[in-house]
Amino acid sequence: MNLNEARKYESLDAVVVGAGAAGVGIGAALATLDLDSYAILEREKVGASFRQWPDEMRLITPSFPSNSFGARDLNAITTDTSPAFALDREHPTGREYAEYLQGVVDFHDLPVRTGVDVESLSPHDDGFVLHTSDGVIHSRFVVWAGGQFGRPNDDPFPGAAHCVHNSRVGSWDAFTSDCVCDPVVVVGGYESGIDAALALAERGNEVLVVDEEGPWQFRGSDPSEVLSPFTSQQLQTALEDDAPIVLEDGVRVDRVERSPDRFDASIDRFDVFGTDGERYSTRNQPVLATGFESNLGPAEEYFADEDGHPQLTDRDESTTTPGLFLSGPQVAHNGQKFCFIYKFRQRFAVVADEIANRLGVDPSPLEAYREKNMFLEDLSCCEPAMCDC
């Protein structure tokens, strides 16, 4: 039997699904343990979701090579690396950050298998059976690290198909405006919406950003709730320099209609309607900056849901399916989201420690995570009234 045939049916200690920041990070933690076997399955490439960002988009959390002073680079996923040092960038692009992730995979020789799609997942005996595009795997444990950026929220209202989701724009240089006299309407005013507005304005487009809440008006300590300082500063500078950006809050989009322009039938006109009677008419295709939907794939049925968040134990394990763990931006505890890399990376060692203990494997190599403040077990810091991260 050759190697390819042998992989059609195999038994592993653990399977990590996804090779983004969460998957590679948890994989590096597992690599410190004496596991018999584990694998990281990725249906595309390492860092696929980052590779899909528009070329101009940057990480909003700054990278800084301060490991030698005991402070981890905010975007690092291991105890001993720094994207700032590896990439010579403070705010890497998506592709640059994907290169960092690939570097971690190569350095630690992580068992990443690309081009492998997990088609189904089901509990079976003492573990799980995963049917993949590369065969069937039985695994004692599964860590779902598929991220939440694989399913764009591109159908939030009728007529949204007439728009383009910002995640499907390879570069704003390639975004065509049918009429420079008309604004480009951007639906959504959080990070991706303002990022799109800044890039479009820099390229000579008038931009109208519409959002129900208008997050650009608020200040706070958590960039998952308000604009990050990085984006807010860019927006303030652009507005001070009279950039052609108009911000409209209190607007909830109800629908978008598309029809031929009455003066030039070869050009379409897009009408964006708000629930309170607002109407914005333009000959430029509107941009959706409406975020992403929950994406637990075939694992979704094995997590209980409450208010849109998968319910987890204090070890990030499914409350309904023992042996199934979650890693990444969908992790939440006590109403607080671990939605940034510097937040959810503190849970890699927690999951790895639990798996090690159940397998009877020495977990002591994970103490390095504890020593470097990447082993968050005390969730009392994440009480809503106390969280200031």
PDB file of C-alpha atoms in Angstrom, residues 221-225 306-307 309-312 316 328-340 343-344 347 376 379-389:
ATOM      1  CA  SER A 221     -10.973  50.462  24.678  1.00  0.00           C
ATOM      2  CA  ASP A 222     -12.048  47.489  22.561  1.00  0.00           C
ATOM      3  CA  PRO A 223     -11.629  47.719  18.755  1.00  0.00           C
ATOM      4  CA  SER A 224     -14.161  44.901  18.370  1.00  0.00           C
ATOM      5  CA  GLU A 225     -16.808  47.463  19.361  1.00  0.00           C
ATOM      6  CA  GLU A 306     -26.636  31.393  22.497  1.00  0.00           C
ATOM      7  CA  ASP A 307     -27.014  34.899  21.083  1.00  0.00           C
ATOM      8  CA  HIS A 309     -22.000  32.553  20.051  1.00  0.00           C
ATOM      9  CA  PRO A 310     -21.019  28.878  20.311  1.00  0.00           C
ATOM     10  CA  GLN A 311     -21.377  27.769  23.923  1.00  0.00           C
ATOM     11  CA  LEU A 312     -18.069  26.612  25.415  1.00  0.00           C
ATOM     12  CA  ASP A 316     -13.093  26.055  25.046  1.00  0.00           C
ATOM     13  CA  GLY A 328     -10.120  31.544  17.019  1.00  0.00           C
ATOM     14  CA  PRO A 329     -12.222  34.699  16.741  1.00  0.00           C
ATOM     15  CA  GLN A 330     -15.551  33.027  17.512  1.00  0.00           C
ATOM     16  CA  VAL A 331     -14.453  32.146  21.046  1.00  0.00           C
ATOM     17  CA  ALA A 332     -16.408  34.145  23.627  1.00  0.00           C
ATOM     18  CA  HIS A 333     -16.749  33.935  27.401  1.00  0.00           C
ATOM     19  CA  ASN A 334     -19.022  35.879  29.726  1.00  0.00           C
ATOM     20  CA  GLY A 335     -20.225  37.961  26.814  1.00  0.00           C
ATOM     21  CA  GLN A 336     -16.697  39.025  25.889  1.00  0.00           C
ATOM     22  CA  LYS A 337     -15.283  38.230  22.464  1.00  0.00           C
ATOM     23  CA  PHE A 338     -11.787  36.823  21.936  1.00  0.00           C
ATOM     24  CA  CYS A 339     -12.009  38.161  18.413  1.00  0.00           C
ATOM     25  CA  PHE A 340      -8.491  39.514  17.876  1.00  0.00           C
ATOM     26  CA  LYS A 343      -6.931  37.746  22.548  1.00  0.00           C
ATOM     27  CA  PHE A 344      -7.612  34.252  21.252  1.00  0.00           C
ATOM     28  CA  ARG A 347      -6.294  30.106  24.681  1.00  0.00           C
ATOM     29  CA  LEU A 376      -5.121  32.519  30.060  1.00  0.00           C
ATOM     30  CA  LEU A 379     -11.619  34.042  32.943  1.00  0.00           C
ATOM     31  CA  SER A 380     -12.605  36.402  35.739  1.00  0.00           C
ATOM     32  CA  CYS A 381     -10.676  39.058  33.814  1.00  0.00           C
ATOM     33  CA  CYS A 382     -13.299  38.720  31.116  1.00  0.00           C
ATOM     34  CA  GLU A 383     -16.285  39.812  33.146  1.00  0.00           C
ATOM     35  CA  PRO A 384     -18.112  42.455  31.084  1.00  0.00           C
ATOM     36  CA  ALA A 385     -17.709  45.089  33.802  1.00  0.00           C
ATOM     37  CA  MET A 386     -13.984  44.430  34.135  1.00  0.00           C
ATOM     38  CA  CYS A 387     -12.826  43.763  30.582  1.00  0.00           C
ATOM     39  CA  ASP A 388     -10.525  46.526  29.447  1.00  0.00           C
ATOM     40  CA  CYS A 389      -8.495  44.657  26.838  1.00  0.00           C
TER      41      CYS A 389
END
